[in-house]
Amino acid sequence: THAVTIDLCGVNVAKQLHVGHLRATIIGDTLARVHGRLGRKVWRENHLGDWGLPIAMTLAALRRTGTDLGSLTLEHLNAAYRAAQLEGRDAAAGLTAARGTHAGPHRIAELEAQNAGAAMAQEDARATLVRLQSGDAELVAAWRLLIDCTMREVFETAETLGVHLTAEHSRGESFFREELGPTVEAFVNAGLGGEDDGAIVVRYPDRERPMLIRKRDGGFLYATTDLAACRFRVQTLKSDRVVYVVDARQRDHFKDVFDAVRMIGWDRLPDGTRARLVHVPFGSVLGPDRKPLKTRSGENFTLKALLDEAIERGTREVRARSASPDSPTAGMAADELAAIGRAVGSAAVKYADLGSDVTRDYVFDLDRMVSFEGDTGPYLQYAHARIAGILGKALDAAAHAPARPPVSVAEPAERQLVLAILRYPQVVREVAEHNDPSRLCAYLHSLATGFNGFYQQCPVLRCEDAAVRAGRLRLCAVAKHVLRDGLGLLGIAAPERM
């Protein structure tokens, strides 16, 4: 049987996770969970940006300063990456302009020194890359330390988010480095790759824009790696569907890559099946000003800072509720309350993201997200915990009830709840077919709302007819199971008490 490959997360080595990675990670994780729930073999592929000149530039700069790579934090590594980029940027244009405008000798000397420093940094980076590419043991070990430093935070963040993402899912650009030359050759040999001013490009019959797959200096591009990776995912991982969860700005890139893969026939599995290549182009996360979410200083919000804030809000809300003497969490230990707070904070962020149309931008509003009312993740968790409370109270009385009592549908609210529950399998299939987690979010919200309507209109614990009571308790148990299962597909925890 064929598999499904989901390209998710897509972090770059030496860079911190930001809110864009949130979407690529949790949308991909949900789609992977849904396909797995439908019985498919799923490959989660975190296409790690771990190869090429920027990494070599960072590595070279860190080695020049004698930094202990084993004790690096990602924050320091990210700063070193940015500094290396700046150091390697020459001032040639500025120098020409300064000379043209007869700038002072100090300014010209400054620019000349900057140019010389940049040239040295670039040369060091190129030499480092060549040694890295040739498998220099010392450099490869140092390079692995940069990857370890980056991935520690990635895996910690994934765990906080309730996302299934580990080292086994992280196949970097470096994995495909030996395939890049053969990939270009394959396109040239098939008559699909042609020369253009010393470079190799793929041309398309229906558009002007060609795709560059080898530069004039012999260097390869993201497109080359993506072609090799797509071939691997279809041919080697035997996937009849390859889903790329990458932001909408990459739309043209993936159109080019997918069309090239189809033109050369790499989308065909050994049994002749044509794989479906799908780009899920997600929108941006916006701040209250409806511009891409940034910190006050104008930096991209790190995902860690965002999650810490959400968990802090969630924990505050859970603690406040536990202060009420009649709350199910009254008297609960601090560490248990903190665990529920973490679950609430994570659910708030994930549900707000997954609940909107994936392709659209959405405004990040923690106050609304963490609310236990309305169309939010905590509302669904609270509905689940409420049903758990009802079933807990009924346990003793239900000890002598039949295991599978018949469910009555005499009342309209009972009938509506039963019909809502029966829709669940179809909704899960639709999410997989359309790559749209918002359908599952909308369904779970309507199920929780339907349950609340049923509970208000149909007495359960106070029902005097033992047979009807047992049937209604069974309906509660099934609704709880579906809510828990659906939240699980979103990677959201379902606490028993809240």
GROMACS .gro file of C-alpha atoms in nm:
model
  498
    1THR     CA    1   0.000   0.000   0.000
    2HIS     CA    2   0.110   0.355  -0.068
    3ALA     CA    3   0.215   0.608   0.194
    4VAL     CA    4   0.151   0.979   0.248
    5THR     CA    5   0.442   1.221   0.297
    6ILE     CA    6   0.382   1.546   0.486
    7ASP     CA    7   0.651   1.816   0.457
    8LEU     CA    8   0.619   2.015   0.781
    9CYS     CA    9   0.812   2.260   1.004
   10GLY     CA   10   1.103   2.330   0.762
   11VAL     CA   11   1.332   2.507   1.007
   12ASN     CA   12   1.678   2.640   0.913
   13VAL     CA   13   1.984   2.553   1.118
   14ALA     CA   14   2.109   2.843   1.335
   15LYS     CA   15   1.774   3.025   1.313
   16GLN     CA   16   1.516   3.044   1.590
   17LEU     CA   17   1.161   2.922   1.532
   18HIS     CA   18   0.919   3.208   1.465
   19VAL     CA   19   0.541   3.224   1.421
   20GLY     CA   20   0.563   3.111   1.056
   21HIS     CA   21   0.706   2.780   1.179
   22LEU     CA   22   0.406   2.748   1.412
   23ARG     CA   23   0.172   2.714   1.116
   24ALA     CA   24   0.397   2.485   0.910
   25THR     CA   25   0.438   2.259   1.213
   26ILE     CA   26   0.087   2.228   1.357
   27ILE     CA   27  -0.100   2.217   1.023
   28GLY     CA   28   0.141   1.946   0.905
   29ASP     CA   29   0.112   1.755   1.233
   30THR     CA   30  -0.269   1.755   1.216
   31LEU     CA   31  -0.274   1.635   0.854
   32ALA     CA   32  -0.025   1.360   0.947
   33ARG     CA   33  -0.243   1.253   1.243
   34VAL     CA   34  -0.558   1.252   1.027
   35HIS     CA   35  -0.402   1.034   0.754
   36GLY     CA   36  -0.266   0.802   1.024
   37ARG     CA   37  -0.615   0.781   1.180
   38LEU     CA   38  -0.746   0.671   0.840
   39GLY     CA   39  -0.496   0.383   0.839
   40ARG     CA   40  -0.232   0.531   0.605
   41LYS     CA   41   0.142   0.497   0.649
   42VAL     CA   42   0.262   0.855   0.707
   43TRP     CA   43   0.611   0.997   0.662
   44ARG     CA   44   0.665   1.326   0.848
   45GLU     CA   45   0.947   1.512   0.676
   46ASN     CA   46   1.106   1.815   0.843
   47HIS     CA   47   1.310   1.946   0.546
   48LEU     CA   48   1.589   2.100   0.748
   49GLY     CA   49   1.790   2.387   0.598
   50ASP     CA   50   2.127   2.250   0.710
   51TRP     CA   51   2.355   2.282   0.406
   52GLY     CA   52   2.512   2.547   0.188
   53LEU     CA   53   2.704   2.872   0.214
   54PRO     CA   54   2.506   3.048   0.495
   55ILE     CA   55   2.572   2.753   0.730
   56ALA     CA   56   2.938   2.740   0.627
   57MET     CA   57   2.965   3.116   0.682
   58THR     CA   58   2.826   3.084   1.037
   59LEU     CA   59   3.046   2.785   1.114
   60ALA     CA   60   3.358   2.964   0.984
   61ALA     CA   61   3.279   3.279   1.187
   62LEU     CA   62   3.225   3.079   1.509
   63ARG     CA   63   3.552   2.891   1.459
   64ARG     CA   64   3.740   3.217   1.396
   65THR     CA   65   3.623   3.351   1.733
   66GLY     CA   66   3.708   3.021   1.907
   67THR     CA   67   3.350   2.970   2.031
   68ASP     CA   68   3.281   2.647   2.222
   69LEU     CA   69   3.020   2.493   1.990
   70GLY     CA   70   2.919   2.232   2.246
   71SER     CA   71   2.780   2.489   2.490
   72LEU     CA   72   2.605   2.715   2.235
   73THR     CA   73   2.244   2.822   2.292
   74LEU     CA   74   2.021   2.878   1.991
   75GLU     CA   75   1.993   3.247   2.083
   76HIS     CA   76   2.373   3.285   2.059
   77LEU     CA   77   2.385   3.075   1.744
   78ASN     CA   78   2.113   3.286   1.581
   79ALA     CA   79   2.304   3.604   1.671
   80ALA     CA   80   2.622   3.453   1.524
   81TYR     CA   81   2.433   3.364   1.205
   82ARG     CA   82   2.311   3.723   1.163
   83ALA     CA   83   2.656   3.866   1.243
   84ALA     CA   84   2.819   3.632   0.989
   85GLN     CA   85   2.571   3.744   0.722
   86LEU     CA   86   2.655   4.109   0.792
   87GLU     CA   87   3.029   4.044   0.807
   88GLY     CA   88   3.020   3.872   0.468
   89ARG     CA   89   2.829   4.156   0.303
   90ASP     CA   90   3.079   4.365   0.111
   91ALA     CA   91   3.065   4.740   0.068
   92ALA     CA   92   3.167   4.751  -0.300
   93ALA     CA   93   2.871   4.965  -0.411
   94GLY     CA   94   2.919   5.200  -0.116
   95LEU     CA   95   3.290   5.230  -0.188
   96THR     CA   96   3.227   5.319  -0.554
   97ALA     CA   97   2.970   5.581  -0.449
   98ALA     CA   98   3.202   5.721  -0.181
   99ARG     CA   99   3.483   5.761  -0.431
  100GLY     CA  100   3.246   5.917  -0.686
  101THR     CA  101   3.124   6.176  -0.437
  102HIS     CA  102   3.480   6.240  -0.312
  103ALA     CA  103   3.394   6.131   0.042
  104GLY     CA  104   3.653   6.195   0.313
  105PRO     CA  105   3.959   5.967   0.338
  106HIS     CA  106   3.838   5.824   0.672
  107ARG     CA  107   3.508   5.707   0.516
  108ILE     CA  108   3.687   5.558   0.215
  109ALA     CA  109   3.940   5.382   0.443
  110GLU     CA  110   3.651   5.249   0.655
  111LEU     CA  111   3.474   5.108   0.348
  112GLU     CA  112   3.797   4.962   0.213
  113ALA     CA  113   3.857   4.785   0.546
  114GLN     CA  114   3.497   4.660   0.545
  115ASN     CA  115   3.542   4.529   0.192
  116ALA     CA  116   3.864   4.352   0.282
  117GLY     CA  117   3.701   4.198   0.591
  118ALA     CA  118   3.400   4.086   0.390
  119ALA     CA  119   3.622   3.933   0.120
  120MET     CA  120   3.814   3.741   0.387
  121ALA     CA  121   3.491   3.620   0.553
  122GLN     CA  122   3.350   3.510   0.215
  123GLU     CA  123   3.670   3.327   0.126
  124ASP     CA  124   3.680   3.155   0.466
  125ALA     CA  125   3.314   3.052   0.424
  126ARG     CA  126   3.376   2.909   0.076
  127ALA     CA  127   3.684   2.718   0.197
  128THR     CA  128   3.484   2.586   0.495
  129LEU     CA  129   3.204   2.472   0.264
  130VAL     CA  130   3.448   2.289   0.036
  131ARG     CA  131   3.602   2.110   0.336
  132LEU     CA  132   3.255   2.030   0.471
  133GLN     CA  133   3.143   1.896   0.133
  134SER     CA  134   3.452   1.677   0.111
  135GLY     CA  135   3.366   1.519   0.449
  136ASP     CA  136   3.641   1.675   0.669
  137ALA     CA  137   3.581   1.485   0.998
  138GLU     CA  138   3.653   1.779   1.232
  139LEU     CA  139   3.428   2.017   1.038
  140VAL     CA  140   3.148   1.762   1.003
  141ALA     CA  141   3.155   1.712   1.382
  142ALA     CA  142   3.139   2.092   1.436
  143TRP     CA  143   2.854   2.120   1.183
  144ARG     CA  144   2.661   1.848   1.370
  145LEU     CA  145   2.691   2.053   1.690
  146LEU     CA  146   2.516   2.345   1.515
  147ILE     CA  147   2.236   2.110   1.408
  148ASP     CA  148   2.206   1.966   1.761
  149CYS     CA  149   2.187   2.317   1.909
  150THR     CA  150   1.907   2.415   1.666
  151MET     CA  151   1.711   2.093   1.700
  152ARG     CA  152   1.712   2.090   2.081
  153GLU     CA  153   1.482   2.392   2.081
  154VAL     CA  154   1.278   2.259   1.786
  155PHE     CA  155   1.205   1.932   1.968
  156GLU     CA  156   1.132   2.112   2.298
  157THR     CA  157   0.888   2.345   2.121
  158ALA     CA  158   0.726   2.051   1.941
  159GLU     CA  159   0.676   1.878   2.275
  160THR     CA  160   0.519   2.192   2.428
  161LEU     CA  161   0.288   2.214   2.128
  162GLY     CA  162   0.195   1.846   2.148
  163VAL     CA  163   0.343   1.787   1.802
  164HIS     CA  164   0.496   1.453   1.706
  165LEU     CA  165   0.834   1.562   1.567
  166THR     CA  166   1.166   1.398   1.648
  167ALA     CA  167   1.513   1.342   1.498
  168GLU     CA  168   1.379   1.053   1.286
  169HIS     CA  169   1.152   1.298   1.102
  170SER     CA  170   1.426   1.552   1.028
  171ARG     CA  171   1.585   1.482   0.691
  172GLY     CA  172   1.792   1.785   0.596
  173GLU     CA  173   1.903   1.932   0.265
  174SER     CA  174   2.235   1.763   0.338
  175PHE     CA  175   2.065   1.423   0.294
  176PHE     CA  176   2.017   1.504  -0.076
  177ARG     CA  177   2.357   1.665  -0.144
  178GLU     CA  178   2.489   1.371  -0.348
  179GLU     CA  179   2.172   1.372  -0.561
  180LEU     CA  180   2.194   1.731  -0.686
  181GLY     CA  181   2.440   1.671  -0.974
  182PRO     CA  182   2.252   1.358  -1.094
  183THR     CA  183   1.922   1.551  -1.069
  184VAL     CA  184   2.049   1.822  -1.307
  185GLU     CA  185   2.198   1.556  -1.540
  186ALA     CA  186   1.865   1.372  -1.549
  187PHE     CA  187   1.685   1.688  -1.666
  188VAL     CA  188   1.954   1.763  -1.927
  189ASN     CA  189   1.948   1.402  -2.056
  190ALA     CA  190   1.568   1.409  -2.079
  191GLY     CA  191   1.587   1.725  -2.290
  192LEU     CA  192   1.413   1.924  -2.016
  193GLY     CA  193   1.718   2.110  -1.882
  194GLY     CA  194   1.880   2.363  -2.114
  195GLU     CA  195   2.174   2.601  -2.091
  196ASP     CA  196   2.111   2.969  -2.033
  197ASP     CA  197   2.422   3.189  -2.013
  198GLY     CA  198   2.621   2.907  -1.852
  199ALA     CA  199   2.344   2.811  -1.609
  200ILE     CA  200   2.100   2.518  -1.643
  201VAL     CA  201   1.727   2.596  -1.641
  202VAL     CA  202   1.403   2.403  -1.687
  203ARG     CA  203   1.163   2.570  -1.933
  204TYR     CA  204   0.786   2.527  -1.934
  205PRO     CA  205   0.552   2.521  -2.234
  206ASP     CA  206   0.289   2.742  -2.066
  207ARG     CA  207   0.490   3.026  -1.908
  208GLU     CA  208   0.785   3.256  -1.964
  209ARG     CA  209   0.946   3.199  -1.624
  210PRO     CA  210   1.206   2.917  -1.634
  211MET     CA  211   1.332   2.743  -1.318
  212LEU     CA  212   1.703   2.769  -1.242
  213ILE     CA  213   1.848   2.436  -1.122
  214ARG     CA  214   2.223   2.499  -1.156
  215LYS     CA  215   2.401   2.835  -1.139
  216ARG     CA  216   2.679   2.945  -1.374
  217ASP     CA  217   2.938   2.872  -1.104
  218GLY     CA  218   2.807   2.515  -1.072
  219GLY     CA  219   2.617   2.584  -0.748
  220PHE     CA  220   2.275   2.430  -0.688
  221LEU     CA  221   1.953   2.590  -0.563
  222TYR     CA  222   1.659   2.518  -0.335
  223ALA     CA  223   1.472   2.403  -0.646
  224THR     CA  224   1.738   2.139  -0.718
  225THR     CA  225   1.711   2.001  -0.364
  226ASP     CA  226   1.330   2.007  -0.379
  227LEU     CA  227   1.333   1.810  -0.706
  228ALA     CA  228   1.561   1.545  -0.553
  229ALA     CA  229   1.351   1.536  -0.233
  230CYS     CA  230   1.024   1.504  -0.426
  231ARG     CA  231   1.162   1.214  -0.628
  232PHE     CA  232   1.278   1.044  -0.305
  233ARG     CA  233   0.940   1.093  -0.138
  234VAL     CA  234   0.748   0.942  -0.429
  235GLN     CA  235   0.989   0.672  -0.547
  236THR     CA  236   1.168   0.561  -0.229
  237LEU     CA  237   0.905   0.637   0.038
  238LYS     CA  238   0.638   0.513  -0.206
  239SER     CA  239   0.400   0.801  -0.141
  240ASP     CA  240   0.097   0.852  -0.364
  241ARG     CA  241   0.038   1.187  -0.196
  242VAL     CA  242   0.309   1.438  -0.102
  243VAL     CA  243   0.180   1.740   0.091
  244TYR     CA  244   0.398   2.049   0.142
  245VAL     CA  245   0.283   2.272   0.428
  246VAL     CA  246   0.478   2.588   0.336
  247ASP     CA  247   0.371   2.953   0.343
  248ALA     CA  248   0.182   3.107   0.053
  249ARG     CA  249   0.480   3.311  -0.069
  250GLN     CA  250   0.630   2.988  -0.207
  251ARG     CA  251   0.332   2.921  -0.438
  252ASP     CA  252   0.518   2.985  -0.765
  253HIS     CA  253   0.820   2.786  -0.648
  254PHE     CA  254   0.612   2.475  -0.581
  255LYS     CA  255   0.419   2.512  -0.906
  256ASP     CA  256   0.755   2.508  -1.088
  257VAL     CA  257   0.890   2.212  -0.889
  258PHE     CA  258   0.572   2.001  -0.922
  259ASP     CA  259   0.539   2.069  -1.296
  260ALA     CA  260   0.905   1.975  -1.350
  261VAL     CA  261   0.859   1.652  -1.150
  262ARG     CA  262   0.555   1.564  -1.364
  263MET     CA  263   0.735   1.651  -1.690
  264ILE     CA  264   1.022   1.411  -1.609
  265GLY     CA  265   0.783   1.144  -1.475
  266TRP     CA  266   0.914   1.130  -1.118
  267ASP     CA  267   0.558   1.150  -0.987
  268ARG     CA  268   0.492   0.797  -1.114
  269LEU     CA  269   0.514   0.509  -0.865
  270PRO     CA  270   0.648   0.167  -0.974
  271ASP     CA  271   0.291   0.034  -1.018
  272GLY     CA  272   0.203   0.326  -1.250
  273THR     CA  273   0.008   0.531  -0.994
  274ARG     CA  274   0.056   0.907  -1.034
  275ALA     CA  275   0.130   1.072  -0.699
  276ARG     CA  276  -0.068   1.381  -0.598
  277LEU     CA  277   0.173   1.666  -0.526
  278VAL     CA  278   0.002   1.926  -0.308
  279HIS     CA  279   0.112   2.262  -0.170
  280VAL     CA  280  -0.090   2.382   0.131
  281PRO     CA  281  -0.013   2.757   0.114
  282PHE     CA  282  -0.084   2.904   0.455
  283GLY     CA  283  -0.135   3.272   0.536
  284SER     CA  284   0.049   3.490   0.788
  285VAL     CA  285  -0.003   3.540   1.160
  286LEU     CA  286  -0.090   3.907   1.213
  287GLY     CA  287  -0.066   4.140   1.511
  288PRO     CA  288  -0.353   4.366   1.629
  289ASP     CA  289  -0.244   4.620   1.362
  290ARG     CA  290  -0.315   4.353   1.095
  291LYS     CA  291   0.055   4.349   0.998
  292PRO     CA  292   0.280   4.040   1.037
  293LEU     CA  293   0.323   3.975   1.409
  294LYS     CA  294   0.640   4.137   1.544
  295THR     CA  295   0.781   4.221   1.886
  296ARG     CA  296   0.790   4.587   1.999
  297SER     CA  297   1.149   4.610   1.876
  298GLY     CA  298   1.038   4.499   1.528
  299GLU     CA  299   1.188   4.149   1.547
  300ASN     CA  300   0.996   3.841   1.438
  301PHE     CA  301   0.821   3.692   1.740
  302THR     CA  302   1.001   3.373   1.844
  303LEU     CA  303   0.764   3.082   1.877
  304LYS     CA  304   0.904   3.004   2.224
  305ALA     CA  305   0.812   3.352   2.355
  306LEU     CA  306   0.464   3.321   2.210
  307LEU     CA  307   0.403   2.979   2.367
  308ASP     CA  308   0.544   3.086   2.704
  309GLU     CA  309   0.297   3.377   2.707
  310ALA     CA  310   0.003   3.153   2.607
  311ILE     CA  311   0.087   2.894   2.874
  312GLU     CA  312   0.125   3.167   3.137
  313ARG     CA  313  -0.222   3.304   3.045
  314GLY     CA  314  -0.372   2.955   3.041
  315THR     CA  315  -0.225   2.872   3.383
  316ARG     CA  316  -0.351   3.202   3.528
  317GLU     CA  317  -0.705   3.124   3.401
  318VAL     CA  318  -0.698   2.767   3.540
  319ARG     CA  319  -0.571   2.884   3.881
  320ALA     CA  320  -0.840   3.155   3.900
  321ARG     CA  321  -1.112   2.897   3.832
  322SER     CA  322  -0.973   2.653   4.089
  323ALA     CA  323  -1.014   2.922   4.359
  324SER     CA  324  -1.393   2.874   4.344
  325PRO     CA  325  -1.496   2.614   4.610
  326ASP     CA  326  -1.743   2.438   4.375
  327SER     CA  327  -1.493   2.410   4.088
  328PRO     CA  328  -1.391   2.054   3.983
  329THR     CA  329  -1.027   2.168   4.026
  330ALA     CA  330  -1.074   2.317   4.377
  331GLY     CA  331  -0.798   2.194   4.607
  332MET     CA  332  -0.596   2.046   4.320
  333ALA     CA  333  -0.217   2.039   4.364
  334ALA     CA  334  -0.018   2.324   4.205
  335ASP     CA  335   0.169   2.095   3.964
  336GLU     CA  336  -0.159   1.943   3.839
  337LEU     CA  337  -0.304   2.291   3.783
  338ALA     CA  338   0.015   2.390   3.598
  339ALA     CA  339  -0.020   2.083   3.370
  340ILE     CA  340  -0.380   2.181   3.287
  341GLY     CA  341  -0.263   2.541   3.231
  342ARG     CA  342   0.000   2.419   2.981
  343ALA     CA  343  -0.267   2.214   2.800
  344VAL     CA  344  -0.503   2.515   2.789
  345GLY     CA  345  -0.234   2.756   2.661
  346SER     CA  346  -0.123   2.515   2.388
  347ALA     CA  347  -0.485   2.439   2.290
  348ALA     CA  348  -0.565   2.810   2.268
  349VAL     CA  349  -0.284   2.879   2.020
  350LYS     CA  350  -0.333   2.563   1.812
  351TYR     CA  351  -0.710   2.583   1.780
  352ALA     CA  352  -0.705   2.952   1.684
  353ASP     CA  353  -0.454   2.869   1.411
  354LEU     CA  354  -0.616   2.549   1.283
  355GLY     CA  355  -0.971   2.680   1.317
  356SER     CA  356  -0.938   2.944   1.049
  357ASP     CA  357  -0.906   2.882   0.676
  358VAL     CA  358  -0.542   2.772   0.641
  359THR     CA  359  -0.481   2.993   0.335
  360ARG     CA  360  -0.592   3.313   0.511
  361ASP     CA  361  -0.401   3.545   0.743
  362TYR     CA  362  -0.535   3.561   1.100
  363VAL     CA  363  -0.497   3.802   1.390
  364PHE     CA  364  -0.321   3.664   1.696
  365ASP     CA  365  -0.532   3.763   1.999
  366LEU     CA  366  -0.441   3.569   2.315
  367ASP     CA  367  -0.724   3.714   2.524
  368ARG     CA  368  -0.982   3.568   2.287
  369MET     CA  369  -0.789   3.243   2.230
  370VAL     CA  370  -0.755   3.153   2.599
  371SER     CA  371  -1.127   3.214   2.670
  372PHE     CA  372  -1.334   2.919   2.795
  373GLU     CA  373  -1.630   3.061   2.600
  374GLY     CA  374  -1.689   3.092   2.225
  375ASP     CA  375  -1.514   2.919   1.939
  376THR     CA  376  -1.189   2.836   2.119
  377GLY     CA  377  -0.972   2.536   2.208
  378PRO     CA  378  -1.028   2.575   2.585
  379TYR     CA  379  -1.407   2.575   2.524
  380LEU     CA  380  -1.376   2.227   2.368
  381GLN     CA  381  -1.147   2.106   2.647
  382TYR     CA  382  -1.395   2.238   2.903
  383ALA     CA  383  -1.686   2.060   2.728
  384HIS     CA  384  -1.486   1.734   2.743
  385ALA     CA  385  -1.405   1.785   3.113
  386ARG     CA  386  -1.773   1.859   3.186
  387ILE     CA  387  -1.881   1.528   3.031
  388ALA     CA  388  -1.605   1.351   3.230
  389GLY     CA  389  -1.752   1.509   3.546
  390ILE     CA  390  -2.106   1.387   3.459
  391LEU     CA  391  -1.981   1.033   3.392
  392GLY     CA  392  -1.773   1.039   3.712
  393LYS     CA  393  -2.080   1.123   3.923
  394ALA     CA  394  -2.278   0.849   3.748
  395LEU     CA  395  -2.014   0.573   3.786
  396ASP     CA  396  -2.141   0.428   4.115
  397ALA     CA  397  -2.506   0.429   4.009
  398ALA     CA  398  -2.418   0.279   3.667
  399ALA     CA  399  -2.236  -0.021   3.813
  400HIS     CA  400  -2.541  -0.246   3.757
  401ALA     CA  401  -2.650  -0.095   3.423
  402PRO     CA  402  -2.617  -0.301   3.100
  403ALA     CA  403  -2.281  -0.249   2.919
  404ARG     CA  404  -2.437  -0.119   2.594
  405PRO     CA  405  -2.777   0.024   2.685
  406PRO     CA  406  -2.998   0.131   2.391
  407VAL     CA  407  -2.988   0.504   2.313
  408SER     CA  408  -3.322   0.682   2.289
  409VAL     CA  409  -3.373   0.938   2.014
  410ALA     CA  410  -3.724   1.039   2.122
  411GLU     CA  411  -3.616   1.393   2.215
  412PRO     CA  412  -3.501   1.630   1.935
  413ALA     CA  413  -3.181   1.719   2.131
  414GLU     CA  414  -3.094   1.348   2.163
  415ARG     CA  415  -3.149   1.295   1.792
  416GLN     CA  416  -2.938   1.597   1.701
  417LEU     CA  417  -2.651   1.480   1.920
  418VAL     CA  418  -2.662   1.128   1.772
  419LEU     CA  419  -2.660   1.269   1.416
  420ALA     CA  420  -2.368   1.499   1.505
  421ILE     CA  421  -2.168   1.204   1.642
  422LEU     CA  422  -2.239   0.997   1.329
  423ARG     CA  423  -2.090   1.272   1.107
  424TYR     CA  424  -1.744   1.235   1.262
  425PRO     CA  425  -1.589   0.972   1.029
  426GLN     CA  426  -1.696   1.168   0.719
  427VAL     CA  427  -1.547   1.491   0.858
  428VAL     CA  428  -1.211   1.318   0.922
  429ARG     CA  429  -1.208   1.192   0.560
  430GLU     CA  430  -1.288   1.544   0.432
  431VAL     CA  431  -0.999   1.694   0.631
  432ALA     CA  432  -0.761   1.445   0.467
  433GLU     CA  433  -0.906   1.499   0.119
  434HIS     CA  434  -0.903   1.881   0.132
  435ASN     CA  435  -0.601   1.932   0.364
  436ASP     CA  436  -0.826   2.150   0.578
  437PRO     CA  437  -0.808   2.113   0.959
  438SER     CA  438  -1.064   2.394   1.004
  439ARG     CA  439  -1.338   2.145   0.907
  440LEU     CA  440  -1.250   1.933   1.209
  441CYS     CA  441  -1.241   2.240   1.436
  442ALA     CA  442  -1.584   2.353   1.315
  443TYR     CA  443  -1.722   2.001   1.363
  444LEU     CA  444  -1.588   1.966   1.720
  445HIS     CA  445  -1.727   2.307   1.813
  446SER     CA  446  -2.071   2.212   1.679
  447LEU     CA  447  -2.050   1.877   1.866
  448ALA     CA  448  -1.963   2.050   2.196
  449THR     CA  449  -2.243   2.305   2.144
  450GLY     CA  450  -2.483   2.022   2.052
  451PHE     CA  451  -2.388   1.834   2.367
  452ASN     CA  452  -2.449   2.141   2.584
  453GLY     CA  453  -2.796   2.177   2.424
  454PHE     CA  454  -2.870   1.808   2.488
  455TYR     CA  455  -2.758   1.831   2.851
  456GLN     CA  456  -2.978   2.135   2.917
  457GLN     CA  457  -3.288   1.981   2.755
  458CYS     CA  458  -3.250   1.614   2.852
  459PRO     CA  459  -3.187   1.539   3.222
  460VAL     CA  460  -2.915   1.277   3.260
  461LEU     CA  461  -2.823   1.224   3.625
  462ARG     CA  462  -3.171   1.335   3.739
  463CYS     CA  463  -3.361   1.123   3.484
  464GLU     CA  464  -3.598   0.896   3.675
  465ASP     CA  465  -3.642   0.633   3.401
  466ALA     CA  466  -3.340   0.402   3.459
  467ALA     CA  467  -3.333   0.276   3.097
  468VAL     CA  468  -3.344   0.628   2.945
  469ARG     CA  469  -3.085   0.744   3.199
  470ALA     CA  470  -2.849   0.460   3.104
  471GLY     CA  471  -2.894   0.539   2.733
  472ARG     CA  472  -2.821   0.907   2.791
  473LEU     CA  473  -2.510   0.824   2.991
  474ARG     CA  474  -2.393   0.609   2.702
  475LEU     CA  475  -2.455   0.902   2.467
  476CYS     CA  476  -2.244   1.120   2.701
  477ALA     CA  477  -1.964   0.862   2.694
  478VAL     CA  478  -1.965   0.841   2.312
  479ALA     CA  479  -1.971   1.222   2.277
  480LYS     CA  480  -1.677   1.243   2.519
  481HIS     CA  481  -1.486   0.978   2.320
  482VAL     CA  482  -1.540   1.161   1.988
  483LEU     CA  483  -1.441   1.497   2.139
  484ARG     CA  484  -1.125   1.343   2.284
  485ASP     CA  485  -1.042   1.165   1.957
  486GLY     CA  486  -1.099   1.480   1.749
  487LEU     CA  487  -0.891   1.695   1.984
  488GLY     CA  488  -0.621   1.426   1.961
  489LEU     CA  489  -0.615   1.469   1.582
  490LEU     CA  490  -0.549   1.841   1.641
  491GLY     CA  491  -0.274   1.747   1.886
  492ILE     CA  492  -0.474   1.902   2.171
  493ALA     CA  493  -0.486   1.741   2.517
  494ALA     CA  494  -0.825   1.664   2.672
  495PRO     CA  495  -0.801   1.700   3.053
  496GLU     CA  496  -1.055   1.510   3.265
  497ARG     CA  497  -1.095   1.803   3.505
  498MET     CA  498  -1.087   2.177   3.443
   0.00000   0.00000   0.00000
